[in-house]
Amino acid sequence: MSRLMQWLAGIGRGSSVKGVAPLDEDLKNAGLTLLENQPKAGWTVLDSSAQARVARGQWQSQAVVIKIFLPRGPWECVKSIGRGSRGMRAIRHGRQMSEDGFDTPRALAYGWIGVNECLVMEDINGSSLSQLITSRRGEPLLTIADRHIVHRRLAETVAQLHESGWTHGDLRLGNVLVSPPSATGRFVFLDNERSKKQGRPCDGQKNLVQLNMTHPSFLPRTSRVRFLSHYATQRGMGRAAFRRLAIRIAQATEARHQERLRRGGSKPRFSAK
């Protein structure tokens, strides 16, 4: 079954990727214990989507993050025939984004553990935007003045992303690290398997709505307006175009909130606690 899933995912009998090491026994053991929810000593389990397991640890004297992709359903391997598996897309899109000037974690090792795809990436020394500019995990780590700087820089970077034709697959504040964690740190985009690049600049509405979904109790409306204003300026929009954009994003965000309520709440997450 494992070989069949690898073959259907377009990997064939091997698990090698150019420039990326195959999984060695240490990584396989770390992955197996992570799947059993009994991580090896020195590995720290992280919160993740319900369709993955993620942990931070050491491998070959370097800090790494291991991510195991859990099968989403019986048809996932069939869907992967044309577009590639989730892990392969993460590697490919991450490299392409880096080539276009947007920071992503470097893939270090890759392979399969039974029917589960496994990707090992460099561990970025940084903090997520959720920690730095929102109160989702307690008091924001940055001062108000520094948060304003980050809002502007993030807006400019996301605008450049869209001008380059990229749409990130899941642009939540938790999927953007700032390294080092400061007002001037570089932005590093995580979870790039669903990111897409078009041949022309895109409107980026999907990403703007994703960022706007952060609950108002964690990120106030003024911060959202400030971000969107900087974004519009970077995209060369005038005042009228900015108003239309703000209305469109507000309406799309509300529609997404209503859709979330209809399906019973947010998508399930895996908590490391």
PDB file of C-alpha atoms in Angstrom:
ATOM      1  CA  MET A   1       0.000   0.000   0.000  1.00  0.00           C
ATOM      2  CA  SER A   2       2.846   2.372   0.859  1.00  0.00           C
ATOM      3  CA  ARG A   3       4.507   1.811  -2.527  1.00  0.00           C
ATOM      4  CA  LEU A   4       1.183   2.235  -4.312  1.00  0.00           C
ATOM      5  CA  MET A   5       0.556   5.601  -2.642  1.00  0.00           C
ATOM      6  CA  GLN A   6       4.084   6.757  -3.481  1.00  0.00           C
ATOM      7  CA  TRP A   7       3.691   5.725  -7.099  1.00  0.00           C
ATOM      8  CA  LEU A   8       0.257   7.365  -7.416  1.00  0.00           C
ATOM      9  CA  ALA A   9       1.688  10.548  -5.921  1.00  0.00           C
ATOM     10  CA  GLY A  10       4.207  10.658  -8.731  1.00  0.00           C
ATOM     11  CA  ILE A  11       7.167   9.715  -6.588  1.00  0.00           C
ATOM     12  CA  GLY A  12       7.766   6.287  -7.997  1.00  0.00           C
ATOM     13  CA  ARG A  13       9.654   3.626  -6.080  1.00  0.00           C
ATOM     14  CA  GLY A  14      12.182   6.012  -4.641  1.00  0.00           C
ATOM     15  CA  SER A  15      11.694   9.000  -2.384  1.00  0.00           C
ATOM     16  CA  SER A  16      14.597  11.117  -3.583  1.00  0.00           C
ATOM     17  CA  VAL A  17      14.316  14.791  -4.443  1.00  0.00           C
ATOM     18  CA  LYS A  18      17.185  16.714  -5.992  1.00  0.00           C
ATOM     19  CA  GLY A  19      19.019  18.680  -3.336  1.00  0.00           C
ATOM     20  CA  VAL A  20      17.072  17.051  -0.486  1.00  0.00           C
ATOM     21  CA  ALA A  21      18.385  14.134   1.586  1.00  0.00           C
ATOM     22  CA  PRO A  22      16.369  10.921   1.988  1.00  0.00           C
ATOM     23  CA  LEU A  23      15.036  10.098   5.441  1.00  0.00           C
ATOM     24  CA  ASP A  24      17.624   8.314   7.578  1.00  0.00           C
ATOM     25  CA  GLU A  25      16.827   5.989  10.475  1.00  0.00           C
ATOM     26  CA  ASP A  26      16.947   8.799  13.049  1.00  0.00           C
ATOM     27  CA  LEU A  27      14.332  10.795  11.167  1.00  0.00           C
ATOM     28  CA  LYS A  28      12.160   7.740  10.535  1.00  0.00           C
ATOM     29  CA  ASN A  29      12.229   6.897  14.227  1.00  0.00           C
ATOM     30  CA  ALA A  30      11.419  10.498  15.130  1.00  0.00           C
ATOM     31  CA  GLY A  31       8.500  10.395  12.699  1.00  0.00           C
ATOM     32  CA  LEU A  32       7.169   7.090  13.999  1.00  0.00           C
ATOM     33  CA  THR A  33       7.223   8.250  17.615  1.00  0.00           C
ATOM     34  CA  LEU A  34       5.532  11.497  16.573  1.00  0.00           C
ATOM     35  CA  LEU A  35       2.752   9.538  14.891  1.00  0.00           C
ATOM     36  CA  GLU A  36       2.351   7.526  18.095  1.00  0.00           C
ATOM     37  CA  ASN A  37       2.131  10.798  20.054  1.00  0.00           C
ATOM     38  CA  GLN A  38       5.185   9.750  22.052  1.00  0.00           C
ATOM     39  CA  PRO A  39       7.946  11.988  20.643  1.00  0.00           C
ATOM     40  CA  LYS A  40      11.575  11.118  21.247  1.00  0.00           C
ATOM     41  CA  ALA A  41      13.517  13.031  23.870  1.00  0.00           C
ATOM     42  CA  GLY A  42      14.621  16.382  22.469  1.00  0.00           C
ATOM     43  CA  TRP A  43      11.617  16.743  20.141  1.00  0.00           C
ATOM     44  CA  THR A  44       8.795  19.187  20.886  1.00  0.00           C
ATOM     45  CA  VAL A  45       5.370  18.638  19.339  1.00  0.00           C
ATOM     46  CA  LEU A  46       3.764  21.761  17.826  1.00  0.00           C
ATOM     47  CA  ASP A  47       0.159  22.715  17.135  1.00  0.00           C
ATOM     48  CA  SER A  48      -0.902  21.935  13.576  1.00  0.00           C
ATOM     49  CA  SER A  49      -3.836  21.195  11.319  1.00  0.00           C
ATOM     50  CA  ALA A  50      -5.675  17.955  11.976  1.00  0.00           C
ATOM     51  CA  GLN A  51      -4.175  16.534   8.746  1.00  0.00           C
ATOM     52  CA  ALA A  52      -0.555  16.806   9.895  1.00  0.00           C
ATOM     53  CA  ARG A  53       1.770  16.233  12.825  1.00  0.00           C
ATOM     54  CA  VAL A  54       4.639  18.661  13.391  1.00  0.00           C
ATOM     55  CA  ALA A  55       7.562  18.686  15.823  1.00  0.00           C
ATOM     56  CA  ARG A  56      10.762  20.643  16.400  1.00  0.00           C
ATOM     57  CA  GLY A  57      14.083  19.001  17.232  1.00  0.00           C
ATOM     58  CA  GLN A  58      17.706  18.411  16.260  1.00  0.00           C
ATOM     59  CA  TRP A  59      19.068  16.453  13.307  1.00  0.00           C
ATOM     60  CA  GLN A  60      22.712  16.311  12.305  1.00  0.00           C
ATOM     61  CA  SER A  61      23.522  19.112  14.758  1.00  0.00           C
ATOM     62  CA  GLN A  62      21.003  21.539  13.286  1.00  0.00           C
ATOM     63  CA  ALA A  63      17.593  22.726  14.399  1.00  0.00           C
ATOM     64  CA  VAL A  64      14.839  21.263  12.213  1.00  0.00           C
ATOM     65  CA  VAL A  65      11.083  20.920  11.965  1.00  0.00           C
ATOM     66  CA  ILE A  66       9.583  17.598  10.901  1.00  0.00           C
ATOM     67  CA  LYS A  67       6.136  17.565   9.299  1.00  0.00           C
ATOM     68  CA  ILE A  68       4.183  14.394   8.623  1.00  0.00           C
ATOM     69  CA  PHE A  69       1.266  14.683   6.220  1.00  0.00           C
ATOM     70  CA  LEU A  70      -1.660  12.485   7.260  1.00  0.00           C
ATOM     71  CA  PRO A  71      -3.852  11.143   4.421  1.00  0.00           C
ATOM     72  CA  ARG A  72      -6.944  13.313   4.066  1.00  0.00           C
ATOM     73  CA  GLY A  73      -8.998  10.584   2.474  1.00  0.00           C
ATOM     74  CA  PRO A  74      -8.932   7.563   0.151  1.00  0.00           C
ATOM     75  CA  TRP A  75      -8.825   9.729  -2.996  1.00  0.00           C
ATOM     76  CA  GLU A  76      -5.917  11.927  -2.021  1.00  0.00           C
ATOM     77  CA  CYS A  77      -3.329   9.736  -3.746  1.00  0.00           C
ATOM     78  CA  VAL A  78      -5.411   9.752  -6.952  1.00  0.00           C
ATOM     79  CA  LYS A  79      -5.693  13.558  -6.874  1.00  0.00           C
ATOM     80  CA  SER A  80      -1.910  13.724  -6.489  1.00  0.00           C
ATOM     81  CA  ILE A  81      -1.250  12.057  -9.844  1.00  0.00           C
ATOM     82  CA  GLY A  82      -1.451  15.303 -11.797  1.00  0.00           C
ATOM     83  CA  ARG A  83      -0.437  17.908  -9.243  1.00  0.00           C
ATOM     84  CA  GLY A  84       1.967  15.985  -7.010  1.00  0.00           C
ATOM     85  CA  SER A  85       1.682  15.056  -3.346  1.00  0.00           C
ATOM     86  CA  ARG A  86       1.403  17.635  -0.568  1.00  0.00           C
ATOM     87  CA  GLY A  87       5.016  17.234   0.470  1.00  0.00           C
ATOM     88  CA  MET A  88       6.317  17.490  -3.076  1.00  0.00           C
ATOM     89  CA  ARG A  89       4.205  20.595  -3.686  1.00  0.00           C
ATOM     90  CA  ALA A  90       5.534  22.130  -0.481  1.00  0.00           C
ATOM     91  CA  ILE A  91       9.103  21.606  -1.684  1.00  0.00           C
ATOM     92  CA  ARG A  92       8.414  22.795  -5.234  1.00  0.00           C
ATOM     93  CA  HIS A  93       6.385  25.873  -4.308  1.00  0.00           C
ATOM     94  CA  GLY A  94       8.773  26.804  -1.509  1.00  0.00           C
ATOM     95  CA  ARG A  95      11.696  26.755  -3.924  1.00  0.00           C
ATOM     96  CA  GLN A  96       9.814  28.750  -6.533  1.00  0.00           C
ATOM     97  CA  MET A  97       8.771  31.377  -4.004  1.00  0.00           C
ATOM     98  CA  SER A  98      12.362  31.661  -2.787  1.00  0.00           C
ATOM     99  CA  GLU A  99      13.572  32.098  -6.362  1.00  0.00           C
ATOM    100  CA  ASP A 100      11.072  34.954  -6.696  1.00  0.00           C
ATOM    101  CA  GLY A 101      12.467  36.654  -3.597  1.00  0.00           C
ATOM    102  CA  PHE A 102      10.077  35.454  -0.878  1.00  0.00           C
ATOM    103  CA  ASP A 103      11.581  33.602   2.092  1.00  0.00           C
ATOM    104  CA  THR A 104      10.470  30.042   2.838  1.00  0.00           C
ATOM    105  CA  PRO A 105      12.017  27.304   5.015  1.00  0.00           C
ATOM    106  CA  ARG A 106      14.635  25.210   3.191  1.00  0.00           C
ATOM    107  CA  ALA A 107      13.729  21.534   2.717  1.00  0.00           C
ATOM    108  CA  LEU A 108      16.445  19.278   4.156  1.00  0.00           C
ATOM    109  CA  ALA A 109      15.063  15.718   4.000  1.00  0.00           C
ATOM    110  CA  TYR A 110      12.070  13.979   2.502  1.00  0.00           C
ATOM    111  CA  GLY A 111      10.545  10.513   2.250  1.00  0.00           C
ATOM    112  CA  TRP A 112       7.757   8.199   3.307  1.00  0.00           C
ATOM    113  CA  ILE A 113       7.039   6.491   6.616  1.00  0.00           C
ATOM    114  CA  GLY A 114       4.572   3.789   5.637  1.00  0.00           C
ATOM    115  CA  VAL A 115       1.640   5.596   3.994  1.00  0.00           C
ATOM    116  CA  ASN A 116       2.618   8.931   5.530  1.00  0.00           C
ATOM    117  CA  GLU A 117       4.662  11.499   3.656  1.00  0.00           C
ATOM    118  CA  CYS A 118       7.367  13.207   5.713  1.00  0.00           C
ATOM    119  CA  LEU A 119       9.163  16.517   5.130  1.00  0.00           C
ATOM    120  CA  VAL A 120      12.029  17.887   7.238  1.00  0.00           C
ATOM    121  CA  MET A 121      12.795  21.617   7.020  1.00  0.00           C
ATOM    122  CA  GLU A 122      15.195  24.034   8.623  1.00  0.00           C
ATOM    123  CA  ASP A 123      13.859  25.502  11.852  1.00  0.00           C
ATOM    124  CA  ILE A 124      13.544  29.261  11.451  1.00  0.00           C
ATOM    125  CA  ASN A 125      14.660  31.348  14.422  1.00  0.00           C
ATOM    126  CA  GLY A 126      11.638  33.582  14.690  1.00  0.00           C
ATOM    127  CA  SER A 127       8.123  34.130  15.998  1.00  0.00           C
ATOM    128  CA  SER A 128       4.801  34.064  14.199  1.00  0.00           C
ATOM    129  CA  LEU A 129       2.830  37.197  13.448  1.00  0.00           C
ATOM    130  CA  SER A 130       0.140  35.810  15.763  1.00  0.00           C
ATOM    131  CA  GLN A 131       2.589  36.087  18.653  1.00  0.00           C
ATOM    132  CA  LEU A 132       4.062  39.414  17.595  1.00  0.00           C
ATOM    133  CA  ILE A 133       1.078  41.582  16.681  1.00  0.00           C
ATOM    134  CA  THR A 134      -2.068  39.887  18.057  1.00  0.00           C
ATOM    135  CA  SER A 135      -3.299  38.884  21.511  1.00  0.00           C
ATOM    136  CA  ARG A 136      -4.264  35.365  20.412  1.00  0.00           C
ATOM    137  CA  ARG A 137      -1.498  33.861  22.561  1.00  0.00           C
ATOM    138  CA  GLY A 138      -1.330  36.538  25.224  1.00  0.00           C
ATOM    139  CA  GLU A 139      -0.012  40.090  25.125  1.00  0.00           C
ATOM    140  CA  PRO A 140       1.610  40.907  21.733  1.00  0.00           C
ATOM    141  CA  LEU A 141       5.388  40.642  21.871  1.00  0.00           C
ATOM    142  CA  LEU A 142       5.943  43.889  19.956  1.00  0.00           C
ATOM    143  CA  THR A 143       5.182  47.419  21.082  1.00  0.00           C
ATOM    144  CA  ILE A 144       2.394  49.375  19.398  1.00  0.00           C
ATOM    145  CA  ALA A 145       4.914  51.407  17.379  1.00  0.00           C
ATOM    146  CA  ASP A 146       6.684  48.264  16.175  1.00  0.00           C
ATOM    147  CA  ARG A 147       3.359  46.623  15.342  1.00  0.00           C
ATOM    148  CA  HIS A 148       2.553  49.576  13.073  1.00  0.00           C
ATOM    149  CA  ILE A 149       5.863  49.038  11.276  1.00  0.00           C
ATOM    150  CA  VAL A 150       5.105  45.345  10.841  1.00  0.00           C
ATOM    151  CA  HIS A 151       1.620  46.093   9.454  1.00  0.00           C
ATOM    152  CA  ARG A 152       3.162  48.333   6.807  1.00  0.00           C
ATOM    153  CA  ARG A 153       5.988  45.939   5.916  1.00  0.00           C
ATOM    154  CA  LEU A 154       3.652  42.938   5.777  1.00  0.00           C
ATOM    155  CA  ALA A 155       1.230  44.833   3.523  1.00  0.00           C
ATOM    156  CA  GLU A 156       4.059  45.776   1.181  1.00  0.00           C
ATOM    157  CA  THR A 157       5.380  42.191   1.100  1.00  0.00           C
ATOM    158  CA  VAL A 158       1.943  40.658   0.451  1.00  0.00           C
ATOM    159  CA  ALA A 159       1.343  43.223  -2.297  1.00  0.00           C
ATOM    160  CA  GLN A 160       4.668  42.247  -3.887  1.00  0.00           C
ATOM    161  CA  LEU A 161       3.653  38.587  -3.579  1.00  0.00           C
ATOM    162  CA  HIS A 162       0.455  39.281  -5.507  1.00  0.00           C
ATOM    163  CA  GLU A 163       2.223  41.474  -8.061  1.00  0.00           C
ATOM    164  CA  SER A 164       4.503  38.495  -8.727  1.00  0.00           C
ATOM    165  CA  GLY A 165       1.434  36.355  -9.439  1.00  0.00           C
ATOM    166  CA  TRP A 166       1.544  34.344  -6.189  1.00  0.00           C
ATOM    167  CA  THR A 167      -1.447  33.491  -4.026  1.00  0.00           C
ATOM    168  CA  HIS A 168      -0.535  31.817  -0.750  1.00  0.00           C
ATOM    169  CA  GLY A 169      -2.585  28.740   0.067  1.00  0.00           C
ATOM    170  CA  ASP A 170      -3.305  29.591   3.701  1.00  0.00           C
ATOM    171  CA  LEU A 171      -2.128  33.092   4.604  1.00  0.00           C
ATOM    172  CA  ARG A 172      -2.981  33.107   8.299  1.00  0.00           C
ATOM    173  CA  LEU A 173      -0.857  35.172  10.675  1.00  0.00           C
ATOM    174  CA  GLY A 174       0.338  31.910  12.227  1.00  0.00           C
ATOM    175  CA  ASN A 175       1.807  30.876   8.880  1.00  0.00           C
ATOM    176  CA  VAL A 176       4.144  33.864   8.644  1.00  0.00           C
ATOM    177  CA  LEU A 177       7.274  33.903  10.802  1.00  0.00           C
ATOM    178  CA  VAL A 178       9.354  36.998  11.479  1.00  0.00           C
ATOM    179  CA  SER A 179      13.072  36.275  11.785  1.00  0.00           C
ATOM    180  CA  PRO A 180      14.489  37.648  13.976  1.00  0.00           C
ATOM    181  CA  PRO A 181      11.297  38.502  15.885  1.00  0.00           C
ATOM    182  CA  SER A 182      11.466  42.285  15.570  1.00  0.00           C
ATOM    183  CA  ALA A 183       9.890  45.106  13.602  1.00  0.00           C
ATOM    184  CA  THR A 184      12.569  44.769  10.933  1.00  0.00           C
ATOM    185  CA  GLY A 185      12.854  40.961  10.756  1.00  0.00           C
ATOM    186  CA  ARG A 186      12.367  39.124   7.464  1.00  0.00           C
ATOM    187  CA  PHE A 187       9.015  37.469   6.723  1.00  0.00           C
ATOM    188  CA  VAL A 188       9.132  33.694   6.168  1.00  0.00           C
ATOM    189  CA  PHE A 189       6.092  32.018   4.585  1.00  0.00           C
ATOM    190  CA  LEU A 190       5.109  28.568   5.904  1.00  0.00           C
ATOM    191  CA  ASP A 191       2.746  25.849   4.607  1.00  0.00           C
ATOM    192  CA  ASN A 192       3.261  26.518   0.923  1.00  0.00           C
ATOM    193  CA  GLU A 193       1.857  23.288  -0.531  1.00  0.00           C
ATOM    194  CA  ARG A 194      -1.367  25.009  -1.663  1.00  0.00           C
ATOM    195  CA  SER A 195       0.269  28.212  -2.893  1.00  0.00           C
ATOM    196  CA  LYS A 196      -0.154  28.959  -6.591  1.00  0.00           C
ATOM    197  CA  LYS A 197       1.523  31.173  -9.152  1.00  0.00           C
ATOM    198  CA  GLN A 198      -0.242  32.657 -12.143  1.00  0.00           C
ATOM    199  CA  GLY A 199       1.426  34.166 -15.152  1.00  0.00           C
ATOM    200  CA  ARG A 200       0.238  37.663 -14.249  1.00  0.00           C
ATOM    201  CA  PRO A 201      -0.426  39.784 -11.135  1.00  0.00           C
ATOM    202  CA  CYS A 202      -3.430  38.547  -9.130  1.00  0.00           C
ATOM    203  CA  ASP A 203      -6.001  40.432  -7.070  1.00  0.00           C
ATOM    204  CA  GLY A 204      -5.102  38.504  -3.911  1.00  0.00           C
ATOM    205  CA  GLN A 205      -8.632  38.617  -2.470  1.00  0.00           C
ATOM    206  CA  LYS A 206      -8.316  35.102  -1.041  1.00  0.00           C
ATOM    207  CA  ASN A 207      -5.234  36.048   0.978  1.00  0.00           C
ATOM    208  CA  LEU A 208      -6.663  39.367   2.146  1.00  0.00           C
ATOM    209  CA  VAL A 209      -9.760  37.584   3.444  1.00  0.00           C
ATOM    210  CA  GLN A 210      -7.615  34.921   5.157  1.00  0.00           C
ATOM    211  CA  LEU A 211      -5.674  37.626   6.991  1.00  0.00           C
ATOM    212  CA  ASN A 212      -8.894  39.460   7.842  1.00  0.00           C
ATOM    213  CA  MET A 213     -10.401  36.358   9.492  1.00  0.00           C
ATOM    214  CA  THR A 214      -8.420  36.927  12.699  1.00  0.00           C
ATOM    215  CA  HIS A 215     -10.990  37.610  15.424  1.00  0.00           C
ATOM    216  CA  PRO A 216     -11.448  41.334  16.302  1.00  0.00           C
ATOM    217  CA  SER A 217     -10.744  40.578  19.959  1.00  0.00           C
ATOM    218  CA  PHE A 218      -7.222  39.518  18.943  1.00  0.00           C
ATOM    219  CA  LEU A 219      -6.555  42.097  16.216  1.00  0.00           C
ATOM    220  CA  PRO A 220      -8.560  45.373  16.228  1.00  0.00           C
ATOM    221  CA  ARG A 221     -10.299  46.830  13.210  1.00  0.00           C
ATOM    222  CA  THR A 222      -7.883  49.771  13.062  1.00  0.00           C
ATOM    223  CA  SER A 223      -4.999  47.373  12.480  1.00  0.00           C
ATOM    224  CA  ARG A 224      -6.857  45.712   9.614  1.00  0.00           C
ATOM    225  CA  VAL A 225      -7.659  49.054   8.002  1.00  0.00           C
ATOM    226  CA  ARG A 226      -4.050  50.158   8.400  1.00  0.00           C
ATOM    227  CA  PHE A 227      -2.809  46.978   6.723  1.00  0.00           C
ATOM    228  CA  LEU A 228      -5.281  47.244   3.849  1.00  0.00           C
ATOM    229  CA  SER A 229      -4.456  50.918   3.315  1.00  0.00           C
ATOM    230  CA  HIS A 230      -0.737  50.171   3.029  1.00  0.00           C
ATOM    231  CA  TYR A 231      -1.531  47.252   0.704  1.00  0.00           C
ATOM    232  CA  ALA A 232      -3.632  49.468  -1.572  1.00  0.00           C
ATOM    233  CA  THR A 233      -0.901  52.103  -1.671  1.00  0.00           C
ATOM    234  CA  GLN A 234       1.699  49.510  -2.636  1.00  0.00           C
ATOM    235  CA  ARG A 235      -0.592  48.267  -5.428  1.00  0.00           C
ATOM    236  CA  GLY A 236      -0.988  51.836  -6.734  1.00  0.00           C
ATOM    237  CA  MET A 237      -4.679  52.176  -5.818  1.00  0.00           C
ATOM    238  CA  GLY A 238      -6.315  55.553  -5.379  1.00  0.00           C
ATOM    239  CA  ARG A 239      -8.766  56.459  -2.625  1.00  0.00           C
ATOM    240  CA  ALA A 240     -11.852  55.249  -4.516  1.00  0.00           C
ATOM    241  CA  ALA A 241     -10.208  51.951  -5.451  1.00  0.00           C
ATOM    242  CA  PHE A 242      -9.168  51.461  -1.831  1.00  0.00           C
ATOM    243  CA  ARG A 243     -12.756  51.983  -0.665  1.00  0.00           C
ATOM    244  CA  ARG A 244     -14.024  49.421  -3.161  1.00  0.00           C
ATOM    245  CA  LEU A 245     -11.344  46.968  -2.052  1.00  0.00           C
ATOM    246  CA  ALA A 246     -12.199  47.480   1.636  1.00  0.00           C
ATOM    247  CA  ILE A 247     -15.906  46.895   0.984  1.00  0.00           C
ATOM    248  CA  ARG A 248     -15.210  43.788  -1.107  1.00  0.00           C
ATOM    249  CA  ILE A 249     -12.914  42.274   1.536  1.00  0.00           C
ATOM    250  CA  ALA A 250     -15.372  43.069   4.343  1.00  0.00           C
ATOM    251  CA  GLN A 251     -18.223  41.401   2.441  1.00  0.00           C
ATOM    252  CA  ALA A 252     -16.132  38.358   1.523  1.00  0.00           C
ATOM    253  CA  THR A 253     -14.939  38.021   5.120  1.00  0.00           C
ATOM    254  CA  GLU A 254     -18.487  38.112   6.440  1.00  0.00           C
ATOM    255  CA  ALA A 255     -19.538  35.489   3.875  1.00  0.00           C
ATOM    256  CA  ARG A 256     -16.689  33.258   5.022  1.00  0.00           C
ATOM    257  CA  HIS A 257     -17.672  33.730   8.675  1.00  0.00           C
ATOM    258  CA  GLN A 258     -21.230  32.670   7.822  1.00  0.00           C
ATOM    259  CA  GLU A 259     -19.952  29.640   5.921  1.00  0.00           C
ATOM    260  CA  ARG A 260     -17.848  28.688   8.942  1.00  0.00           C
ATOM    261  CA  LEU A 261     -20.902  28.938  11.200  1.00  0.00           C
ATOM    262  CA  ARG A 262     -22.945  26.737   8.856  1.00  0.00           C
ATOM    263  CA  ARG A 263     -20.375  23.966   8.965  1.00  0.00           C
ATOM    264  CA  GLY A 264     -20.193  24.125  12.755  1.00  0.00           C
ATOM    265  CA  GLY A 265     -17.108  26.241  13.378  1.00  0.00           C
ATOM    266  CA  SER A 266     -13.466  26.348  12.397  1.00  0.00           C
ATOM    267  CA  LYS A 267     -11.742  23.379  10.818  1.00  0.00           C
ATOM    268  CA  PRO A 268     -10.393  20.941  13.427  1.00  0.00           C
ATOM    269  CA  ARG A 269      -6.860  21.497  14.678  1.00  0.00           C
ATOM    270  CA  PHE A 270      -4.362  19.255  16.441  1.00  0.00           C
ATOM    271  CA  SER A 271      -3.241  20.693  19.774  1.00  0.00           C
ATOM    272  CA  ALA A 272       0.111  19.739  21.213  1.00  0.00           C
ATOM    273  CA  LYS A 273      -1.152  20.342  24.751  1.00  0.00           C
TER     274      LYS A 273
END
